[in-house]
Tab-separated table of C-alpha atoms in Angstrom:
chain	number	residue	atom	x	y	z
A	1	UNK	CA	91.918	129.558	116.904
A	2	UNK	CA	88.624	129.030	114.751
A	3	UNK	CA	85.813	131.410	115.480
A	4	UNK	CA	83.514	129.491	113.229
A	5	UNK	CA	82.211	125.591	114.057
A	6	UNK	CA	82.051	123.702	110.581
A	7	UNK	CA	78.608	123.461	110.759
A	8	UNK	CA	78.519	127.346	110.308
A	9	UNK	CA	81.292	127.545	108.132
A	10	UNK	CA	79.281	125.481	105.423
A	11	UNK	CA	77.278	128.431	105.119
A	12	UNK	CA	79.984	130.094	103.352
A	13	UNK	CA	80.799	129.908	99.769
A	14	UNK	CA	83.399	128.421	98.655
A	15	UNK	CA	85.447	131.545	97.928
A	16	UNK	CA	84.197	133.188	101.526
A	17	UNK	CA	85.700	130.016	103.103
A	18	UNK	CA	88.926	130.284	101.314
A	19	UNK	CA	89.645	133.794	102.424
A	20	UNK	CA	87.950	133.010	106.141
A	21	UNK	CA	90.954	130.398	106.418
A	22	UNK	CA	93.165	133.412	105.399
A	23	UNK	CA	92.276	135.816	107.326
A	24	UNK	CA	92.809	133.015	110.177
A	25	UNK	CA	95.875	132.390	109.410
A	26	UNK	CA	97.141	135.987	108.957
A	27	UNK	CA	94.969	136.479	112.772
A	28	UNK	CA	96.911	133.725	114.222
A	29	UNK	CA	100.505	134.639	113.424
A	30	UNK	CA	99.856	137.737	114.814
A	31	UNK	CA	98.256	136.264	118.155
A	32	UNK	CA	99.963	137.548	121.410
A	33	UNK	CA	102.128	134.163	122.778
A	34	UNK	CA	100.402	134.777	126.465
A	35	UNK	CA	102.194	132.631	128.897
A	36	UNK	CA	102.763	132.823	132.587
A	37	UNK	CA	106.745	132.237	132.752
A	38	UNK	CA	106.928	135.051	130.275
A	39	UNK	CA	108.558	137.777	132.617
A	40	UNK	CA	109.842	140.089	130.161
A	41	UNK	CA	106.894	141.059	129.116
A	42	UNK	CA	104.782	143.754	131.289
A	43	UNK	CA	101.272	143.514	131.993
A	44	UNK	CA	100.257	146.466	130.022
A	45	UNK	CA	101.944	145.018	126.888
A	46	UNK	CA	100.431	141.991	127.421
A	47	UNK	CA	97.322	143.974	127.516
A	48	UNK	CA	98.369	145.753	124.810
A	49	UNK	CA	98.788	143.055	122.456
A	50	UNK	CA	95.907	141.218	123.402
A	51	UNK	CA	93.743	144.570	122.651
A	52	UNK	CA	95.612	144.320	119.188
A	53	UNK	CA	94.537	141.023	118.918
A	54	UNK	CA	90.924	141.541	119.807
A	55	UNK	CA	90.973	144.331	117.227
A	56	UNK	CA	92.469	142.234	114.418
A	57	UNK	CA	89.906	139.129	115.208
A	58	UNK	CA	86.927	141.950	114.702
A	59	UNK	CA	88.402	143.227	111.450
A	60	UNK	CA	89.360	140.077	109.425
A	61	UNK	CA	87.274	137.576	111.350
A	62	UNK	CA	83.923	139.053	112.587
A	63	UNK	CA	82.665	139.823	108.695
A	64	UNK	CA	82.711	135.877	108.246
A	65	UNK	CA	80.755	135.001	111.627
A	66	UNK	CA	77.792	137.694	110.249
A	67	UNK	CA	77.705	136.159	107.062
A	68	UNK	CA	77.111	133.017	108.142
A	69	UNK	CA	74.956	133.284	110.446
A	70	UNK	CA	72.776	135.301	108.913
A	71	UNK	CA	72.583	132.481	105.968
A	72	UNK	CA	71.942	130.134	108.807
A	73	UNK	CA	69.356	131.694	110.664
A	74	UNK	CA	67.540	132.893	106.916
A	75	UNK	CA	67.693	129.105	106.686
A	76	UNK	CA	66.032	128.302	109.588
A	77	UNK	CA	63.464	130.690	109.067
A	78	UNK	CA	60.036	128.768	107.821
A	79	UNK	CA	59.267	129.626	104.379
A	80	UNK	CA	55.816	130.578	103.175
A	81	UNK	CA	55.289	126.781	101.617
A	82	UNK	CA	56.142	125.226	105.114
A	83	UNK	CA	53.524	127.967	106.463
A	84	UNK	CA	50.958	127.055	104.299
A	85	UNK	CA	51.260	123.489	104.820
A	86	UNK	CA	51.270	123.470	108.984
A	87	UNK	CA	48.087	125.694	108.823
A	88	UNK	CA	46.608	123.305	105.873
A	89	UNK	CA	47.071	120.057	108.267
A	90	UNK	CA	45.617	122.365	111.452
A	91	UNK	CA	42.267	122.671	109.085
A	92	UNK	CA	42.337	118.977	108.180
A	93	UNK	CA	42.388	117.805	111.544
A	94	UNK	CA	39.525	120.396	112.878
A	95	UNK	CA	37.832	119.545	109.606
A	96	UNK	CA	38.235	115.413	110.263
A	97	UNK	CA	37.318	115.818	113.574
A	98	UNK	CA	33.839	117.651	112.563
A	99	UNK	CA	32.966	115.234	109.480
A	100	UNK	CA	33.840	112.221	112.800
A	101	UNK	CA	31.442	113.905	114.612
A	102	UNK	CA	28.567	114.485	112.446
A	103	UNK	CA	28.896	110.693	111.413
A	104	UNK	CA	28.593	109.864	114.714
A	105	UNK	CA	25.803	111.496	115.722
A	106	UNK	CA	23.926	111.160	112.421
A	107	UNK	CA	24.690	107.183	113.312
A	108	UNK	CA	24.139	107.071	116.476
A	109	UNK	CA	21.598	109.448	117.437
């Protein structure tokens, strides 16, 4: 079972991605072996365990899936440079396009 794609996981450090593989490993030894010709098991410890399971996935697991993807969207996220620059090239165009026009009609007309 791996909650995290590798893309995401490369958001962890190294030492967050050696104790996310732990924690997975420790999660899936204890996963609930759900199959249908199982009939010594009862539903409700079926449920049981996979309500254990659930639990144990949000406890070890879920802590690593925040991290990283809260270092993934805060990379996403446009930084003030990248701001700067998209509103720089919006003023160089409107400011191209007026000089154009004024040489035009100063030419022209």
């Amino acid at each position: 079972m791996d909650l995290l794609d590798e893309e995401t996981i490369s958001f962890l450090t190294h030492e967050e991605k050696l104790e996310y593989y732990k924690a997975q490993s420790e999660v899936s030894k204890f996963a609930p072996k759900l199959s249908f010709d199982e009939g010594s098991k009862s539903e409700k410890e079926m449920l049981r365990e996979a309500k254990a399971y659930e639990k144990m996935v949000r406890k070890k697991l879920a802590p690593f899936l925040k991290i990283a993807l809260d270092r993934k969207n805060n990379s996403l996220k446009p930084t003030v440079a990248s701001k700067l620059k998209a509103k720089l090239k919006i003023y160089l165009t409107a400011l191209s396009a007026i000089i154009a026009f004024l040489f035009i009609k100063n030419v022209f007309f």
